[in-house]
Backbone as a ProteinNet text record, in pm:
[ID]
protein_1_A
[PRIMARY]
VLVIALSAAYQVHCAIHGFDLTDEGYLMTIYQWFTTDTYYAQGAGGYPLTAWLGSLLNSMGGGILAVRLWGVLVVVVTEVVLYLYLCRRFSPKMVLAGLLIQSVFVAQDPKPFGYNTLTAFVGILALIALMEGALRNRYWLLLLSGVLLGVNVFVRLPNITGLGFLLIPLLACFQGRSNCGLKRSGVQIATVLAGFAVALVLTWQLVVHIGADGQVKDLIASITGQLGGNSTHGSGSMLAKYAGNYIMALWFVAIYAMTMVICAYTIRSRRWWLVLTGLFV
[TERTIARY]
794.4	635.6	577.2	663	579.5	588.8	683.6	669.9	553.2	522.8	420.1	255.5	291.3	159.3	117.2	195.4	186.7	112.2	183.2	143.5	-33.5	-58.5	-182.1	-311.4	-211.4	-284.4	-335.2	-221.4	-262.2	-354.9	-342.5	-455.1	-570	-597.4	-729.9	-809.4	-663.7	-737.5	-819.7	-723.5	-776.6	-901.4	-939.4	-1064.8	-1191.6	-1148.9	-1320.1	-1302.5	-1242.4	-1259.5	-1296.5	-1388.7	-1434.3	-1506.6	-1538.5	-1621.7	-1664.6	-1600.9	-1604.2	-1709.7	-1797.2	-1925.9	-1875.5	-1797.4	-1811.2	-1729.4	-1608.4	-1524.4	-1609.2	-1609.6	-1577.4	-1780	-1844.5	-2001.1	-2028.7	-1954.7	-1971.6	-1960.1	-1839	-1769.8	-1879.5	-1905.3	-2022.7	-2154.3	-2191.7	-2372.8	-2347.2	-2220.8	-2201.8	-2211.7	-2112.4	-2111.2	-2233.6	-2333.9	-2460.4	-2569.1	-2538.6	-2672	-2628.9	-2466.2	-2421.3	-2439.1	-2483.2	-2549.2	-2681.6	-2779.8	-2913.8	-2960.8	-2890.6	-2953.8	-2844	-2871	-2776.8	-2751.2	-2831.1	-2844.3	-2743	-2745.2	-2636.3	-2469.4	-2503.7	-2335.8	-2301.8	-2345	-2327.8	-2240.1	-2277.7	-2199.3	-2053.2	-2030.6	-1895.9	-1811	-1855.4	-1822.8	-1642.1	-1608.6	-1460.8	-1393.7	-1470.4	-1416.1	-1468.2	-1492	-1596.1	-1525.7	-1431.2	-1369.8	-1351.9	-1335.7	-1335.8	-1473.3	-1578.6	-1718.3	-1766.9	-1732.3	-1765.9	-1758.4	-1579.8	-1503.6	-1560.9	-1576.9	-1666.5	-1802.9	-1854.7	-2007.8	-1996.8	-1919.9	-1898.2	-1876.3	-1763.9	-1693.1	-1801.8	-1877.8	-1988.9	-2115.5	-2145.6	-2240.4	-2210	-2093.4	-2084.6	-2111.8	-2127.4	-2184.1	-2112.6	-2145	-2068.5	-2063.6	-2119.1	-2129.3	-1982.4	-1972.6	-1877.8	-1732.7	-1775.1	-1628.8	-1564.9	-1629.8	-1604.3	-1530.6	-1594.8	-1505.6	-1408.9	-1412.6	-1292.9	-1174	-1207.4	-1126.7	-1057.5	-1129	-1088.9	-998.1	-994.4	-909.2	-766.1	-786.2	-646.6	-594	-688.1	-586	-528.6	-598.1	-536.6	-396	-350.1	-229.2	-148.8	-207.6	-103.9	-54.1	-141.6	-95	-13.6	2.6	100.9	227.8	200.3	303.9	405.3	347	388.4	468.3	415.2	494.8	615.3	581.4	701.3	798.4	782.9	902.1	953.3	906	977.1	1052.1	1021.1	1075.1	1169.5	1179.9	1289.1	1368.3	1357.7	1425.7	1556.6	1515.4	1655.6	1755.6	1727.3	1809.5	1858.1	1766.1	1804.7	1837.1	1859.1	1846.3	1701.1	1658.2	1561.2	1476.3	1529.3	1522.5	1487.6	1565.2	1513.8	1392.2	1368.8	1256.7	1113.5	1174.2	1085.9	996.4	1086.9	1084.6	1014.4	1005.9	950.9	818.8	797.7	678.9	558.9	650.5	543.8	486.4	616.9	582.2	460.4	489.3	350.3	210.2	237.7	103.3	11.4	94	75.2	7.7	61.6	22	-119.8	-139.4	-254.8	-358.9	-335.5	-449.8	-476.5	-396.8	-430	-540.5	-584.7	-744.9	-802.4	-887.7	-924.3	-1044	-1038.1	-1146.8	-1143.5	-1272.5	-1324.7	-1212	-1225.8	-1159.2	-1198.4	-1077.6	-1116.1	-1021.8	-1041.8	-948	-791.9	-760.9	-619.5	-521.4	-610.5	-515.6	-517.1	-620	-603.6	-506	-537.9	-430	-308.5	-281	-124.1	-74.7	-184.7	-161.2	-126.2	-226.3	-198.6	-93.3	-53.6	46.1	162.6	197.7	289.9	342.5	201.7	247.1	278.1	249.7	261.7	402.3	448.8	580.3	686.5	684.4	786.2	758.5	689.3	677.9	765.1	716.9	787.6	952	1007.1	1091.6	1199.3	1129.6	1170.8	1199.7	1101.4	1093.9	1201.5	1226	1361.1	1452.9	1458.3	1610.3	1652.2	1566.8	1583.2	1534.5	1478.8	1466.1	1317.2	1224.8	1112.4	1008.8	963.4	849.2	707.2	676.7	569.6	526.9	646.9	614.5	606.4	669.9	627.2	474.7	443.3	296.6	219.3	236.1	195.1	158.3	293.8	282.3	195.6	169.8	95	-20.3	-67	-217.3	-264.4	-202	-185	-235	-118.9	-135.2	-237.6	-328.9	-460.8	-561.1	-555.4	-632.1	-671.6	-550.1	-544.8	-606.6	-621.9	-683.6	-856.2	-892.5	-1044.9	-1055.6	-961.1	-966.7	-978.7	-924.8	-945.1	-915.6	-1009.2	-984.5	-916.7	-897.1	-785.3	-644.7	-645.6	-508.6	-427.7	-348.6	-254.7	-117.5	-100.6	40.7	125.6	93.3	168.4	235.5	229.9	285.7	416.6	442.5	541.7	672.5	630.8	714.7	759.2	715.7	771	947.4	1010.6	1116	1212.4	1136.3	1242.1	1352.8	1277.2	1355	1480.9	1447.4	1550.1	1655.9	1608.5	1674.3	1819.7	1737.6	1840.8	1921.3	1907.8	1968.8	2095.9	2101.1	2169.7	2271.4	2225	2274.9	2381.4	2391.4	2416.1	2343	2245.9	2152.5	2084.3	2110.9	2054.8	2155.4	2129.3	2194.2	2152.1	2015.9	1959.1	2036.5	1976.6	2085.8	1964.3	1960.8	1852.6	1735	1765.6	1669.2	1605.3	1615.6	1562.4	1499.6	1526.4	1458.1	1311.4	1356.9	1228.1	1133.5	1190.8	1100.1	987	1053	1012	931	941.2	837.4	735.7	754.8	603.5	550.6	617.1	552	443.6	461.1	433.4	305.8	340.6	213.8	113.1	168.5	62.7	-56.9	11.4	-66.7	-143.4	-95.9	-162.9	-297.7	-294	-385.9	-498.2	-445.6	-575.3	-616.8	-602.7	-603.4	-736.9	-707.3	-821.6	-902.5	-905.8	-999.9	-1094.8	-1026.9	-1112.7	-1161.4	-1099	-1142.4	-1283.5	-1286.9	-1354.7	-1523.9	-1513	-1586.2	-1684.2	-1583.8	-1634.1	-1702.5	-1656.1	-1737.3	-1892.7	-1836	-1975.5	-2067.2	-2021.1	-2093.2	-2168.1	-2095.8	-2145.6	-2226.8	-2239.1	-2294.4	-2276.1	-2135.5	-2095.7	-1980.8	-2052.9	-1984.5	-1998.1	-2125.7	-2191.2	-2151.6	-2161.8	-2082.8	-1967.3	-1865.5	-1686.5	-1711.2	-1773	-1766.6	-1768.1	-1877.1	-1920.4	-1813.4	-1754.2	-1616.9	-1511.4	-1499	-1375.8	-1375.3	-1504.6	-1577.7	-1530.4	-1529.2	-1515	-1382.2	-1302.9	-1175.5	-1113.5	-1147.2	-1078.6	-1120.2	-1146.4	-1153.1	-1290.7	-1405.7	-1535.1	-1486.5	-1421.4	-1417.4	-1266.7	-1355.8	-1245.5	-1150.3	-1181.6	-1139.6	-998.5	-965.2	-839.5	-837.4	-942.5	-978.5	-873.6	-768.9	-697.7	-743.7	-879.5	-948.1	-906.2	-930.5	-936.6	-792.7	-773.6	-643.9	-569.9	-575	-536.4	-413.6	-535.4	-522.7	-411.6	-458.9	-381.4	-212.1	-193.4	-31.5	21.6	-72	-58.5	21.8	-70.8	-42.3	102.3	128.7	230.2	334.3	336.9	448.5	517.6	365	401.1	497	454.9	513.6	670.1	682.8	827.7	935.5	856.3	926.6	909.6	840.9	846.9	956.2	975.2	1101	1245.5	1255.3	1373.3	1377.6	1289	1317.5	1368.2	1303.7	1346.9	1507.1	1553	1649.1	1785.5	1730.7	1833.3	1847.9	1735.9	1717.4	1838.1	1828.5	1891.8	2039.4	2097.8	2222.6	2263.3	2225.1	2283.2	2311.3	2165.5	2226.3	2326.5	2385.6	2512.9	2633.9	2618.5	2732.1	2771.7	2620.6	2655.5	2738.1	2670.4	2718.8	2860	2912.8	3061.9	3115.2	3093.5	3182.7	3220.8	3092.6	3107.8	3123.2	3135.4	3211.7	3368.6	3409.1	3547.5	3584.4	3499.4	3529.5	3584.3	3689.2	3706	3619.2	3521.8	3444.2	3378.4	3331.1	3224.7	3095.2	3065.5	2911.9	2908.5	2987.7	2971.3	2925	3001.1	2955.5	2830.4	2770.8	2616.8	2538.8	2565.2	2440.3	2439.4	2550.9	2526.7	2475.6	2484.3	2423.4	2242.7	2235.7	2091.2	2039.9	2101.7	2039.9	2000.3
1705.2	1723.7	1840.1	1950.7	2042.1	2033.2	1926.7	1889	1768.4	1704.8	1614	1714.5	1763.6	1900.9	1950	2021	2080.4	2004.9	1855.5	1770.6	1751.3	1699.6	1700.8	1820.8	1937.8	2049.1	2081.3	2012.9	2029.8	1934.1	1801.3	1714.1	1765.8	1823.7	1854.6	1995.6	2077.1	2184.7	2123.8	2023.8	1940.6	1881.4	1821.5	1730.1	1825.6	1978	2055.1	2098.3	2033.8	2099.8	1953.7	1965.4	1849.3	1750.9	1720.9	1586.2	1471.3	1380.7	1255	1187.1	1208.2	1117.4	937.5	924.9	776.9	699.1	720.7	628.7	683.3	806.8	876.6	806.8	861.1	853.5	711.3	638.3	472.3	420	501.9	436.6	508.6	628.7	688.7	627.4	572.5	526.7	341.6	283.7	187.4	263.5	335.2	355.8	374.9	471.3	479.9	387.8	299.4	181.7	4.8	19.3	-119.7	-176.3	-133.4	-156.2	-173.9	-127.6	-105.2	-242.9	-235.4	-311	-409.8	-570.1	-632	-691.2	-641.5	-667.2	-598.4	-459.9	-358.6	-406.4	-487.7	-554.2	-611.2	-650.6	-667.6	-550.1	-423	-340.2	-304.6	-383.4	-401.9	-505.7	-617.2	-731.3	-734.9	-662.4	-639.5	-582.9	-534.9	-416.7	-437.9	-616.3	-623.9	-544.9	-572.1	-497.7	-372.6	-265.8	-158.9	-57.5	-152.4	-158	-136.3	-244.6	-229	-139.3	-105.9	-6.5	125.5	164	294.8	282.9	186.3	206.6	269.1	201.6	242.4	383.7	416.7	522.5	631.5	601.1	715.1	733.1	607.7	600.7	687.8	752.9	875.6	995.6	966	1143.8	1216.7	1329.8	1442.5	1387.1	1302.1	1304.1	1292	1354.6	1273.3	1381	1509.2	1582.3	1470.3	1409.2	1370.4	1218	1161.4	1024.2	1078.8	1149.9	1229.9	1248.5	1306.1	1333.8	1221.8	1111.2	966.8	914.8	954.7	893.8	1004.7	1112.2	1170.8	1125.7	1095.6	1054.7	940.1	809.7	679.7	740.8	831.7	892.3	929.3	1011.7	1086	965.8	851.2	776.3	680.8	693.1	590.8	680.4	806	871.5	843.9	885.2	891.5	748.7	634.9	497.3	505.1	511.3	521.5	578.6	730.5	802.9	699.5	705.5	634.6	534	447.5	360.9	342.8	431.3	482.6	539.5	654	731.1	670.9	550.7	450.7	401.6	443.1	365.4	500.8	561.7	664.2	807.9	908.6	1028.1	1059.9	1138.6	1184.9	1288.7	1351.7	1459.4	1403.2	1315.4	1211.2	1158	1071.4	1020.1	1144.4	1244.7	1324.9	1368	1368.9	1413.8	1333.5	1179.6	1080	1073.2	1097	1081.7	1232.1	1343.6	1477.1	1397.7	1357.4	1327.1	1246.7	1136.6	1048.9	1100	1146.8	1244.5	1367.8	1430	1522.4	1432.3	1334	1268.4	1192.8	1149.9	1086.4	1221.9	1318.5	1452.2	1476.9	1501.4	1607.2	1540.7	1416.3	1333.4	1312	1423.7	1366.1	1272.2	1169.9	1067.3	1072.5	989.4	917.6	820.6	823.4	668.5	593.4	470.6	396.2	271.4	202.3	86.6	123.1	215.4	247.7	255.3	394.7	460.1	300.4	232.1	140.9	36.3	6.8	-126.8	-80.5	41.9	92	73.3	129.4	139.3	-31.4	-93.1	-249.8	-312.4	-303.9	-358.1	-299.2	-187.4	-128.1	-195.4	-205	-254.2	-374.1	-494.3	-590.3	-635.4	-536.3	-556.2	-498.4	-416.5	-340.1	-497.7	-555.9	-683.2	-798.8	-787	-901	-881.1	-749.2	-686	-714.2	-688.9	-714.7	-810.1	-925.2	-1084.8	-1126.5	-1113.3	-1186.8	-1113.6	-1003.7	-978.6	-999.5	-1036	-1041.2	-1170.7	-1220.4	-1398.2	-1380.9	-1270.1	-1295.8	-1396.6	-1441.5	-1591.5	-1482.3	-1413.8	-1358.1	-1274.1	-1168.4	-1051.4	-1095.5	-1230.1	-1290.8	-1345.3	-1386.1	-1459.4	-1328.1	-1209.2	-1121.9	-1051.1	-1084.6	-1010.3	-1089.9	-1231.8	-1323.2	-1270.1	-1261.4	-1244.7	-1106.7	-1003.9	-849.1	-883.6	-945.2	-1010.4	-1039.7	-1133.7	-1197.8	-1125.6	-1051.1	-990.8	-843.1	-817.6	-731.1	-724	-931.9	-963.4	-930.5	-923.9	-848.3	-708.3	-629.4	-506.2	-480.7	-487.8	-530.9	-614.4	-703.7	-845.4	-761	-864.9	-965.9	-861.5	-907.3	-850.6	-961.4	-1000.9	-1103.8	-1067.3	-925.1	-913.8	-924.2	-858.2	-875.1	-1008.1	-1076.2	-1211.5	-1236.9	-1140	-1081.2	-1053	-1014.7	-960.7	-1095.9	-1262.7	-1361.1	-1379.3	-1281.2	-1297.4	-1225.2	-1144.3	-1091.9	-1207.5	-1311.6	-1356	-1465.5	-1444.1	-1490.6	-1405.7	-1266.2	-1181.2	-1143.3	-1149.9	-1116.2	-1194.7	-1376.8	-1464.8	-1433.5	-1427.9	-1442.2	-1273.6	-1216.2	-1067.1	-1038.7	-1163.2	-1188.6	-1062.2	-1020.2	-929.5	-994.7	-1137.2	-1185.4	-1336.6	-1380.6	-1460.7	-1602.8	-1585	-1676.2	-1745.9	-1934	-2006.3	-1992.1	-2088	-2088.6	-2169.8	-2276.5	-2349.2	-2250.9	-2170.8	-2118.4	-2025.4	-1952.6	-1862	-1989.2	-2055.1	-2121.7	-2141.4	-2166.1	-2163.4	-2011.5	-1924.3	-1795.5	-1780.1	-1814.5	-1805.2	-1891.4	-2025.7	-2117.2	-2001.2	-1967.4	-1914.9	-1782.5	-1718.9	-1601.4	-1674.1	-1777.5	-1864.2	-1873	-1951.7	-1977.3	-1907.2	-1785.4	-1624.8	-1580.4	-1599.1	-1592.7	-1654	-1772.6	-1866.9	-1880.4	-1840	-1816.7	-1698.9	-1588.8	-1484.7	-1485	-1548.5	-1575.3	-1626	-1744.4	-1850.1	-1727.4	-1668.1	-1563.8	-1455	-1410.1	-1288.9	-1330.2	-1433.9	-1505.3	-1505.7	-1568.8	-1580.7	-1461.1	-1317.9	-1194.9	-1132.2	-1180.4	-1165.2	-1200.3	-1316	-1440.4	-1331.6	-1287.8	-1240.7	-1121.3	-1035.7	-914.8	-913.8	-1025.1	-1070.2	-1068.8	-1009.5	-1005	-1120.7	-1255.1	-1323.8	-1387.8	-1405.2	-1429.3	-1367.2	-1215.6	-1128.4	-1180.7	-1159.7	-1196.2	-1296.7	-1437.1	-1540.4	-1489.4	-1398.3	-1409.2	-1293.3	-1224.3	-1164.6	-1202.9	-1322.8	-1392.2	-1506	-1536.2	-1605.8	-1523.7	-1384.2	-1292.1	-1276.9	-1303.9	-1240.2	-1360.4	-1491.4	-1626.9	-1596.3	-1491.5	-1522.8	-1435.3	-1403.5	-1358.3	-1214.7	-1140.2	-988.8	-988.9	-922.9	-907.1	-755	-710.6	-600	-595	-419.9	-398.9	-360.8	-444.5	-409.6	-522.3	-433	-491.8	-544.4	-633.5	-709.1	-880.4	-878.1	-985.9	-1041	-1131.6	-1254.9	-1213.3	-1237.7	-1230.2	-1072	-1010	-814.2	-808.7	-834.1	-770	-835.3	-982.9	-1010.2	-952.8	-897.4	-834.7	-683.8	-626.6	-470.7	-513.2	-601.1	-638.7	-602.8	-705.8	-707	-588.2	-516.4	-403.9	-302.6	-327.6	-190.9	-268.2	-354.5	-422.7	-398.6	-403.8	-342.8	-218.4	-144	-19.1	40.6	-16.5	14.6	-4.5	-109.1	-161.9	-78.6	-9.4	75.4	196	313.7	373.6	368.6	232.9	224.4	217.3	173.7	159.1	298.4	341.2	512.7	613.8	612.8	637.5	591	482.9	443.2	472.1	475.7	565.1	699.2	780.5	889.6	944.6	859.2	875.6	828.2	728.4	700.4	823	899.4	1008.8	1110.1	1132.2	1246.5	1218.8	1122.5	1109.5	1090	1059.2	1109.1	1209.3	1289.5	1417.9	1532	1513.6	1589.5	1627.1	1466.3	1481.6	1534.7	1559.5	1592.4	1739	1793.9	1926.7	2007.5	1951.7	2013.9	2048.8	2188.9	2268.5	2213.8	2200.2	2193.4	2040.1	1965.2	1824.4	1788.4	1902.7	1884.9	1953.6	2065.2	2118	1993.9	1918.3	1849.6	1726.5	1670.3	1551.2	1591.4	1729.8	1760.1	1790.4	1845.9	1874.8	1707.5	1622.8	1471.3	1423.6
1421.9	1441.6	1342.7	1366	1234.7	1093.8	1052.9	909.6	937.9	953	976.3	1008.8	1136.2	1144.6	975.7	920.6	822.1	728.9	669.2	600.2	651.6	738.1	820.3	782.9	830.6	778	617.7	519	378	370.9	394	379.5	425.1	579	586.9	489.6	461.8	363.3	206.6	188.1	57.3	111.4	241.8	270	211.2	242.4	206	61.1	-17.8	-168.1	-249.8	-342.6	-456.3	-370.6	-522.6	-424.1	-591.9	-555.9	-635	-679.8	-769.2	-756	-782.9	-826.6	-890.6	-719.8	-716.6	-607.5	-460.2	-489.7	-343	-293.2	-409.3	-375.5	-370.9	-386.8	-395.9	-270.4	-206.4	-58.7	19.4	6.1	105.6	110.4	3.8	-21.6	46.6	36.2	136	253.2	310.3	468.3	518.2	452.9	485.1	488.5	427.3	395	458.1	469.6	535.1	626.7	725.8	886.2	861.6	764.1	751.2	688.7	573.8	414	395.4	487.4	435.6	306.4	223.8	81.8	-13	103.1	-7.9	74.9	107.1	121.6	-4.9	-94.7	-226.5	-290	-258.4	-340.8	-272.2	-193.1	-70.2	-83.9	-230.8	-228.9	-206.5	-265.8	-265.9	-191.8	-109.4	41.3	130	213.2	337.1	450.3	499.9	610.3	574	485.6	497.5	531.7	447	436.8	616.6	654	777.1	864.7	866.5	931	900.9	798.6	718.4	796.6	773.5	837.3	961.5	1051.4	1235.9	1233.5	1113.3	1141	1109	986.9	945.8	1036.1	1112.8	1234.5	1338.2	1358	1493.2	1420.6	1310.7	1255.5	1186.4	1142.2	1088.3	923.9	864.5	751	635.2	536.7	426.1	492.9	531.1	619.7	725.7	788	925	855.7	754.5	735.3	630.2	534.3	497.3	630	708.9	833.6	890.2	908.1	937.1	828.7	717.6	628.6	653.6	673.6	707.2	820.6	906.1	1041.8	989.1	905.5	882.4	787.2	723.8	667	751.1	848.2	926.3	1026.7	1072.2	1194.9	1088	985.3	903.4	888.7	868.8	849.3	973.8	1087.9	1214.1	1217.7	1209.9	1232.9	1121.8	1028.3	940	956.7	1003.8	1046.1	1166.3	1264.7	1401.1	1381.9	1223.4	1206.3	1136.2	1005.7	906.5	964.9	1021.6	1083.2	1175.5	1254.9	1295	1190.5	1066	1002.9	879.2	846.8	720.8	779.7	706.9	759.2	767.2	859	952.5	836.8	736.6	659.3	516.5	438.8	407.7	387.3	528.2	530.4	547.4	595.1	607	457.9	394.4	247	174.5	174.8	129.4	160.9	304.9	322.9	293.8	317.7	220	98.5	36	-86.9	-135.8	-55.6	-33.2	18.7	118.6	163.1	79.8	2.9	-125.8	-198.3	-269.1	-342.2	-312.6	-202.7	-133	-122.6	-70.2	-19	-173.1	-297.2	-408.3	-473.7	-439	-481.8	-353.2	-286.4	-162.2	-179.6	-64.7	-56	101.7	104.9	225.6	300.5	425.3	493.5	375.8	334.1	233.3	214.1	110.6	94.8	88.6	18.2	-37.6	106.9	152	294.4	397.8	397.9	507.6	465.5	337.1	285.9	343.6	291.1	315.5	473.5	584	659.6	748	755.4	772.4	669.4	573.7	536.3	555.8	582.4	685	757.8	880.3	1001.4	1004.4	882.6	889.6	843.4	743.5	712.1	795.7	917.2	995.4	1082.8	1138.7	1205.8	1175.6	1019.1	964.3	938.1	934.6	917.2	1063.9	1183.4	1275.7	1349.4	1302.5	1346.6	1248.9	1129.4	1071	1132.8	1151.8	1188.1	1319.1	1384.1	1553.6	1602.1	1520.7	1533.3	1611.9	1629.4	1727.3	1655.2	1719	1634.8	1668.2	1742.1	1782.8	1698.9	1670.5	1513.1	1443.4	1402.8	1254.6	1246.2	1398.8	1349.7	1349.1	1424.8	1418.5	1252.3	1192.3	1037.7	977	1013.7	920.5	944.6	1065.7	1096.6	1036.2	1027.1	918.6	824.4	752.4	620.9	568	710	628.2	646.2	732.7	743.1	642	627.2	479.4	372.3	356.4	230.6	211.5	332.7	297.9	363.3	325	293.9	138.6	95.1	-96.9	-126.1	-197.1	-257.5	-400.6	-492.7	-404.9	-334.8	-233.2	-162.2	-136.2	-222.2	-142.9	-215.1	-258	-305.3	-175.5	-71.7	58.9	116.5	43.9	74	-13.1	-100.7	-133.5	-44.4	101.7	214.9	256.4	235.6	246.5	213.3	130.4	70.4	188.7	244.9	360.9	456.8	505.7	562	534.1	396.1	281.6	256	269	210.9	310.2	416.1	542	586.8	542.7	572.6	471.6	357.8	236.4	253.6	345	316.9	444.5	523.8	686.4	747.1	739.3	826.1	949.7	960.1	1087.7	1093.6	1242.2	1275.3	1207.1	1133.1	1114.7	982.9	969.8	852.3	767.2	683.8	530.3	609.1	702.2	803.8	856.2	925.3	1031.2	988.9	841.7	746.7	710.8	674.8	624.4	723	879	985.2	990.4	976.9	1001.7	869.9	792.1	650	691.3	748.5	759.9	935	992.9	1123.7	1019.3	930	879.7	842.3	741.1	692	732.4	911.3	1008.4	1022.7	1080.5	1098	997.3	872.6	757.5	747.5	765.4	756.7	875.1	1008.7	1113.2	1078.8	1044.4	1010.3	899.6	791.8	702.2	750.7	848.4	882.1	965.2	1070.7	1136.3	1116.9	1034.5	932.4	815.7	755.2	680	771.9	918.6	1000.8	1029.1	1046.2	1050.6	913.2	787.2	690.1	679	756.9	705	830.4	913.9	995.4	977.5	891.7	850.1	707.8	672.9	546.3	420.2	411.5	281.7	233.1	270.2	213	91	67	-86.2	-186.6	-141.8	-263.5	-282	-159.6	-178.5	-237.9	-279.8	-365.4	-501.6	-528.4	-677.4	-693.8	-616.4	-685.4	-734.1	-633.5	-651.8	-759.6	-756.8	-916.6	-1063.3	-1020.2	-1139.7	-1183.7	-1098.3	-1085.3	-1176.8	-1168	-1197.4	-1341.5	-1422.9	-1569.8	-1644.6	-1549.4	-1604.7	-1659.3	-1588.4	-1625.3	-1736	-1844.3	-1944	-1964	-2100.5	-2152.5	-2062.6	-2040.8	-1949.9	-1814	-1742.3	-1617	-1531.9	-1480.7	-1371.2	-1262.6	-1225.6	-1162.5	-1193.8	-1317.8	-1385.5	-1365.2	-1326.5	-1327.8	-1458.1	-1551.1	-1689.1	-1698.4	-1719.8	-1739.3	-1611.4	-1497.1	-1391.9	-1393.2	-1436.8	-1523.5	-1575.9	-1681.1	-1785.5	-1759.3	-1663.8	-1598.3	-1507.5	-1456.9	-1394	-1501.9	-1583.2	-1689.6	-1728.8	-1767.9	-1861.2	-1735.7	-1622.1	-1524.6	-1551.6	-1562.1	-1534	-1665.9	-1753.4	-1905.7	-1879.6	-1838	-1843.6	-1735.3	-1613.6	-1529.9	-1610	-1690.8	-1772.3	-1879.9	-1948.5	-2074.1	-2013.7	-1877.1	-1817.9	-1776.4	-1704.4	-1693	-1799.9	-1884.3	-2033.7	-2074.2	-2081.1	-2139.3	-2003.4	-1856.3	-1784.3	-1814.5	-1863.1	-1857.6	-1942.9	-2083.9	-2205	-2190.5	-2119	-2065.2	-2004.9	-1882	-1795.4	-1881.1	-1981.4	-2077.9	-2184	-2212.7	-2312.1	-2269.3	-2132.1	-2040.4	-2010.8	-1975.4	-1912.6	-2054.3	-2152.4	-2262.3	-2317.9	-2318.5	-2377.4	-2241.3	-2155.3	-2041.7	-2044.8	-2090.3	-2123	-2260.8	-2331.7	-2484.2	-2474.2	-2552.1	-2515.6	-2645.7	-2714.7	-2848.2	-2737.2	-2752.5	-2648.7	-2744.6	-2813.5	-2928.9	-2881	-2875.6	-2813.7	-2678.1	-2617.8	-2454.4	-2413.7	-2469.3	-2504.7	-2539.3	-2644	-2715.5	-2599.7	-2536.3	-2469.2	-2338	-2261.1	-2173.1	-2191.4	-2346.5	-2361.1	-2367.9	-2443	-2423.3	-2285.9
[MASK]
+++++++++++++++++++++++++++++++++++++++++++++++++++++++++++++++++++++++++++++++++++++++++++++++++++++++++++++++++++++++++++++++++++++++++++++++++++++++++++++++++++++++++++++++++++++++++++++++++++++++++++++++++++++++++++++++++++++++++++++++++++++++++++++++++++++++++++++++++++++++++

C-alpha cells in the first residue's frame, strides 16, 4: 500500500509541472469543445471514446489539473489491479518493482486523462479476463474479454493488436496449463471473437450517437495507405516499424549471447589481462 501510495504521490507531483502544447493541448481542446460543437468531433476521429469520456470528466470542472489527476487515477487503479493479480503467481517485491518502473515512465511526461493510459487499463482487464477464462474454462470471462477488446478498438484507432491475446488459449492447451483440449481451445477463441464482434457493433452505435462516425471512417480510409512518410498510422509503415522492432530485439539478443560466451571463456582463463578484457566487453 505504501509503495503504490508513493507512486501515486510522485505522479501527482509530476502533474503540476510543465505543459505540452502539442498532445496535451490537443486533447484538452477536444475535451472542452466535444460536447458543445459536434463538428469538433473531427478532431477526435482517432479517439472517439477517449474524447467522449474526457469531455465528461472535464465538464465536472477543475480544468487541466483535474483532468491530469483523472489520468493519475487511471494509472493507479491499473497498478492496483495488476498487483492483486500478479502477486498471486510472482514475488510481490518483483511485481512492485515492475509497477514502479512503469508508473514512473508514464509520469515523467505528464499528460491528462488520455488514450494511452485508458488503452492500457482496458487492455489489461481484457487480458486478465482472457487468462482466467482460458485457464479455468469460464466462458463468461472469455466473452467479457472479447467485449473489452472490442470497446478498446475505439479508445484509440487502430487498436486491434489486442487480438494477439487469442493465442493464450492455444498456449495454455499446449503447455498443459488447462484441462482443455485443442478443440475446446478453439471454442474459447470463438467465444472471445463473438464478444469482440458484439462490442464492435454496440460501440459503433455509441460513436454514431456522439457524432464521430464520419471522422472515424475518414481516419480508417487514410490508414489504408493515404498516410505516407514515417507515420506509424499508415498500415505499411506500421508493419515496417513492427519488423524493425523485432530485428532490433534479435540484434540485442545476439550481442548479449556473444557477451556471455566471451565472459564465460575469459573467466576460466588464467591470463589476468584476458579476464579484464572480457569483463570490460
